[in-house]
mmCIF file of C-alpha atoms in Angstrom:
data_model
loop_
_atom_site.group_PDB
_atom_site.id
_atom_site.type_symbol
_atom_site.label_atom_id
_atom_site.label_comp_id
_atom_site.label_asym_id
_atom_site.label_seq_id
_atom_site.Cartn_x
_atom_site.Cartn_y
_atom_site.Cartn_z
ATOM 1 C CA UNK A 21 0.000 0.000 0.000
ATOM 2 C CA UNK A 22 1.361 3.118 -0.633
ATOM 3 C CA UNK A 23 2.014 6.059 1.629
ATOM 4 C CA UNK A 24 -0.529 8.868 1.270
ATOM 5 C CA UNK A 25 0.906 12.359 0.266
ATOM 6 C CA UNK A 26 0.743 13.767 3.581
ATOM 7 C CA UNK A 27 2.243 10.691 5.440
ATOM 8 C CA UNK A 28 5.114 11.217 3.423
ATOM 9 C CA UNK A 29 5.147 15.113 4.178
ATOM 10 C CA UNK A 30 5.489 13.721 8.068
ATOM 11 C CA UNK A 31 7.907 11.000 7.283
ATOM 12 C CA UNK A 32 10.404 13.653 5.528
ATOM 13 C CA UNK A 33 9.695 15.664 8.626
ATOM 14 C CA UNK A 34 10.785 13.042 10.778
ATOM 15 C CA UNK A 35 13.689 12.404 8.919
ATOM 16 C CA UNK A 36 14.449 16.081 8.292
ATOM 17 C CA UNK A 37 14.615 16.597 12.326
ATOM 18 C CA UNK A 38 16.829 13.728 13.238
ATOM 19 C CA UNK A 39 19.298 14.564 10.779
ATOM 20 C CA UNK A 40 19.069 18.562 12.639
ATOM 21 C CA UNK A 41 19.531 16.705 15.805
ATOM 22 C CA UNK A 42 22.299 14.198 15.136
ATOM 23 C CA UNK A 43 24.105 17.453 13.427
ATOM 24 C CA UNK A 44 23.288 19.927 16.289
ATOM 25 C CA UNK A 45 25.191 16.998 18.953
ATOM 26 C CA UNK A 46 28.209 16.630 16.652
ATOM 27 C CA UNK A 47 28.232 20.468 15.928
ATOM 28 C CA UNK A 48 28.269 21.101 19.884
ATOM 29 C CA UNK A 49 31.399 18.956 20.874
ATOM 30 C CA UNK A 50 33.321 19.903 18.062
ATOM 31 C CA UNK A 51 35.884 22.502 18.799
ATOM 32 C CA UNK A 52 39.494 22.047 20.460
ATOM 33 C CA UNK A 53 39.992 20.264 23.889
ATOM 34 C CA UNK A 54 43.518 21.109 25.380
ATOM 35 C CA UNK A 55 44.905 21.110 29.256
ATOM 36 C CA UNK A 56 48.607 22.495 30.274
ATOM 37 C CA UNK A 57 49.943 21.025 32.784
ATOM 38 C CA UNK A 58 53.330 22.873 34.736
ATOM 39 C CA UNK A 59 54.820 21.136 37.717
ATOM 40 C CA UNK A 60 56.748 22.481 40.441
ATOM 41 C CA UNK A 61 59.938 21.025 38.788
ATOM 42 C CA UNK A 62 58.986 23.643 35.731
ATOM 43 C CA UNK A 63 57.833 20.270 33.394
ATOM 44 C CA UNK A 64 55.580 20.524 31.027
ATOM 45 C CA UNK A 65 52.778 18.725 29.760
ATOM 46 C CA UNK A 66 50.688 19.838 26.540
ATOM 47 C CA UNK A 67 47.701 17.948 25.434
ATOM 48 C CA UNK A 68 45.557 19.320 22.690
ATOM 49 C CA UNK A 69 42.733 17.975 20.123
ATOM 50 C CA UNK A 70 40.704 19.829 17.708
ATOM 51 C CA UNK A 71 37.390 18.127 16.922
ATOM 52 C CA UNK A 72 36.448 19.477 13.439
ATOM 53 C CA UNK A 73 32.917 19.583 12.066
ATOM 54 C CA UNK A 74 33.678 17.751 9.380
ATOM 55 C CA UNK A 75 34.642 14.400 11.480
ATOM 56 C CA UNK A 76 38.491 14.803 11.135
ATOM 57 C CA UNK A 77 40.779 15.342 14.238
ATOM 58 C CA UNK A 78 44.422 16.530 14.738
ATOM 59 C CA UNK A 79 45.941 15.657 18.274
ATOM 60 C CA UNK A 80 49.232 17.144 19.796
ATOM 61 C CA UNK A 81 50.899 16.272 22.326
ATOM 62 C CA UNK A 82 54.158 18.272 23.767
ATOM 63 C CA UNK A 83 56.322 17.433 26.658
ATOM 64 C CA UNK A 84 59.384 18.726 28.236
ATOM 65 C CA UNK A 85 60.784 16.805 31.287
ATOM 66 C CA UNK A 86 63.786 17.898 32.893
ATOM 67 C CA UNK A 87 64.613 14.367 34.170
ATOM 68 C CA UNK A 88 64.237 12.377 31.236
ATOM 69 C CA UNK A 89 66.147 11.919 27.894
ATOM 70 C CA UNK A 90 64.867 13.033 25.570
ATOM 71 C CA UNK A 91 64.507 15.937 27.941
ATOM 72 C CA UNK A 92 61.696 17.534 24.994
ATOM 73 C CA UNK A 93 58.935 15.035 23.070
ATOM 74 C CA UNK A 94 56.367 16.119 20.726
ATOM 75 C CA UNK A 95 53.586 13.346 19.002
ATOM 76 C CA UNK A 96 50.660 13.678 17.004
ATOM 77 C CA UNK A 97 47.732 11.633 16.024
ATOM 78 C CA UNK A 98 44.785 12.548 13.454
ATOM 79 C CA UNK A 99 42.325 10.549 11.743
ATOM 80 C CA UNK A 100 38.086 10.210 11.812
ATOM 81 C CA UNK A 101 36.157 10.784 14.208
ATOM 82 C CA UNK A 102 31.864 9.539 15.247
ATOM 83 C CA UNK A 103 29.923 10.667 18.050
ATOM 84 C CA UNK A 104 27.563 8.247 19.755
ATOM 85 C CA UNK A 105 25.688 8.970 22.461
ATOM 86 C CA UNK A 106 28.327 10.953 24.310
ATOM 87 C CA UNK A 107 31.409 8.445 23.352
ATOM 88 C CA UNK A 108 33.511 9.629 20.760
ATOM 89 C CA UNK A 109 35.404 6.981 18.883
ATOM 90 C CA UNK A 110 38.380 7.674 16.820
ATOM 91 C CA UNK A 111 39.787 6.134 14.121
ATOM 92 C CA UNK A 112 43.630 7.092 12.282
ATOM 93 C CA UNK A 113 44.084 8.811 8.912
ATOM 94 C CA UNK A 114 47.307 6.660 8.448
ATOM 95 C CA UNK A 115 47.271 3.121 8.373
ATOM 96 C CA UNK A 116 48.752 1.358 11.802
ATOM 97 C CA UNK A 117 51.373 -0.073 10.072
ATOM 98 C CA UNK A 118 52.900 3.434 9.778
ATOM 99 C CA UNK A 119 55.767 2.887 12.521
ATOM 100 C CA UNK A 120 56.457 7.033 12.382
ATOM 101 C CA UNK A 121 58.350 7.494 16.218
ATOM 102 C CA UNK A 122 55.965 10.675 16.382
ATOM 103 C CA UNK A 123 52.653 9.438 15.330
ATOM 104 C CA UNK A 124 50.166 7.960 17.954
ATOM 105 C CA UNK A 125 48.063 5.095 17.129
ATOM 106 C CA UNK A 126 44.377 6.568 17.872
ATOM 107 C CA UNK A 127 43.175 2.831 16.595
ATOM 108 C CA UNK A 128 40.364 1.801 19.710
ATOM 109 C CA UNK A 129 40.557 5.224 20.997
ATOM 110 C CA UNK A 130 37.521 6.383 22.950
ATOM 111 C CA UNK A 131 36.479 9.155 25.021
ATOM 112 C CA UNK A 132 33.593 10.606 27.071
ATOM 113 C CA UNK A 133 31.791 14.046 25.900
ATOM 114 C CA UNK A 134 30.890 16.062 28.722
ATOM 115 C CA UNK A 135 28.698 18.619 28.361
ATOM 116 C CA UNK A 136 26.929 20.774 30.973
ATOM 117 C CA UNK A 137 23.550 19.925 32.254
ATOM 118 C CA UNK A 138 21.099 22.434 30.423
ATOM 119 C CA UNK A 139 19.009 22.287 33.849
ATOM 120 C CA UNK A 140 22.409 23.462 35.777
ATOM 121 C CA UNK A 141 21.008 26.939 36.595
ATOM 122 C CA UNK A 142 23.905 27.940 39.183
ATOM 123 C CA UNK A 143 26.213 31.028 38.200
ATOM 124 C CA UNK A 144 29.534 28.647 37.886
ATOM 125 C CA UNK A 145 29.440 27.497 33.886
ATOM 126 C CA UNK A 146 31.398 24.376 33.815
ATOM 127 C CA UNK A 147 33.075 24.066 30.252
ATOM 128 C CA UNK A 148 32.900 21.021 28.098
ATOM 129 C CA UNK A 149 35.035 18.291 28.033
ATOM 130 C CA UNK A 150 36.883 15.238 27.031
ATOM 131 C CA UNK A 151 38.024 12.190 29.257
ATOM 132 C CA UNK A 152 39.593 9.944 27.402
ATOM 133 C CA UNK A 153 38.230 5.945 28.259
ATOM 134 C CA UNK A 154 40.652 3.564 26.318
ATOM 135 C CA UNK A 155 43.226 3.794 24.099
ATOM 136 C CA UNK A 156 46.259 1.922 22.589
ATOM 137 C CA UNK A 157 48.447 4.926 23.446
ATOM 138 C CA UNK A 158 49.159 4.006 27.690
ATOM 139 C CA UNK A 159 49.111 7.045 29.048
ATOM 140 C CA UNK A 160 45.927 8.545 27.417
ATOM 141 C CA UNK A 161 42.852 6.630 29.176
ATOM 142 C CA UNK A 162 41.764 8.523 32.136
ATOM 143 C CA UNK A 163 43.205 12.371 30.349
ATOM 144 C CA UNK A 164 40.510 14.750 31.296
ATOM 145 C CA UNK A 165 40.141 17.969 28.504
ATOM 146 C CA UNK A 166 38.329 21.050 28.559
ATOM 147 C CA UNK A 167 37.149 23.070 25.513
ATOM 148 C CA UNK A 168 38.632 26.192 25.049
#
């Protein structure tokens, strides 16, 4: 049986409003996520990812440790990226064969969105951010990121 003209005006209305939806979450998380970390010892710690509208991600990260050699470090990762109800899962742009020293494997990456409650009417505004849930690169699950 076929649909009747105006069922199919509500059906593309339907459809027309998830699409605005499923764009309107991706559109609000995408931005950069960074946090700078300086220690007592003067060490630094740079972690910073740009989530772009378009699904594609750049990650940097920059360290320089007075204790370790190399004393300075810099890697980066970028690929794909899907949101799905509030997990973000990553994929690379390179294949993981690509054994650059510098390049992080962002293969199985996941992380938690974190947005602000829209009902939070208190005066603080908490910013959005990233914590990072699993990962092939050790030292990334648990990284907490705020938009900036």
């Amino acid at each position: 049986m076929p649909m009747k003209t105006s069922q199919l005006k509500h059906f593309t209305l339907l459809l027309c409003l998830l699409a605005q939806v499923l764009t309107a979450q991706t559109a609000d998380c995408a931005g950069t996520y960074s946090r700078h970390i300086l220690t007592v010892d003067m060490d630094i710690l740079d972690y910073q990812i740009t989530l772009k509208n378009d699904g594609t991600f750049t990650f940097s990260y920059y360290s320089k440790l007075k204790k370790r050699i190399p004393v300075e470090e810099q890697k980066v990762g970028q690929g794909t990226w899907v949101l799905e109800k509030n997990v973000i899962t990553f994929t690379n742009a390179t294949s993981p064969s690509d054994t650059s020293q510098n390049l992080l494997d962002f293969s199985e990456t996941k992380a938690r969105w974190i947005a602000p409650s829209p009902r939070n009417t208190s005066a603080t505004v908490k910013p959005q951010q990233l914590m990072f849930l699993s990962s092939k690169v050790n030292w990334l699950p648990r990284l907490l990121l705020e938009k900036t």
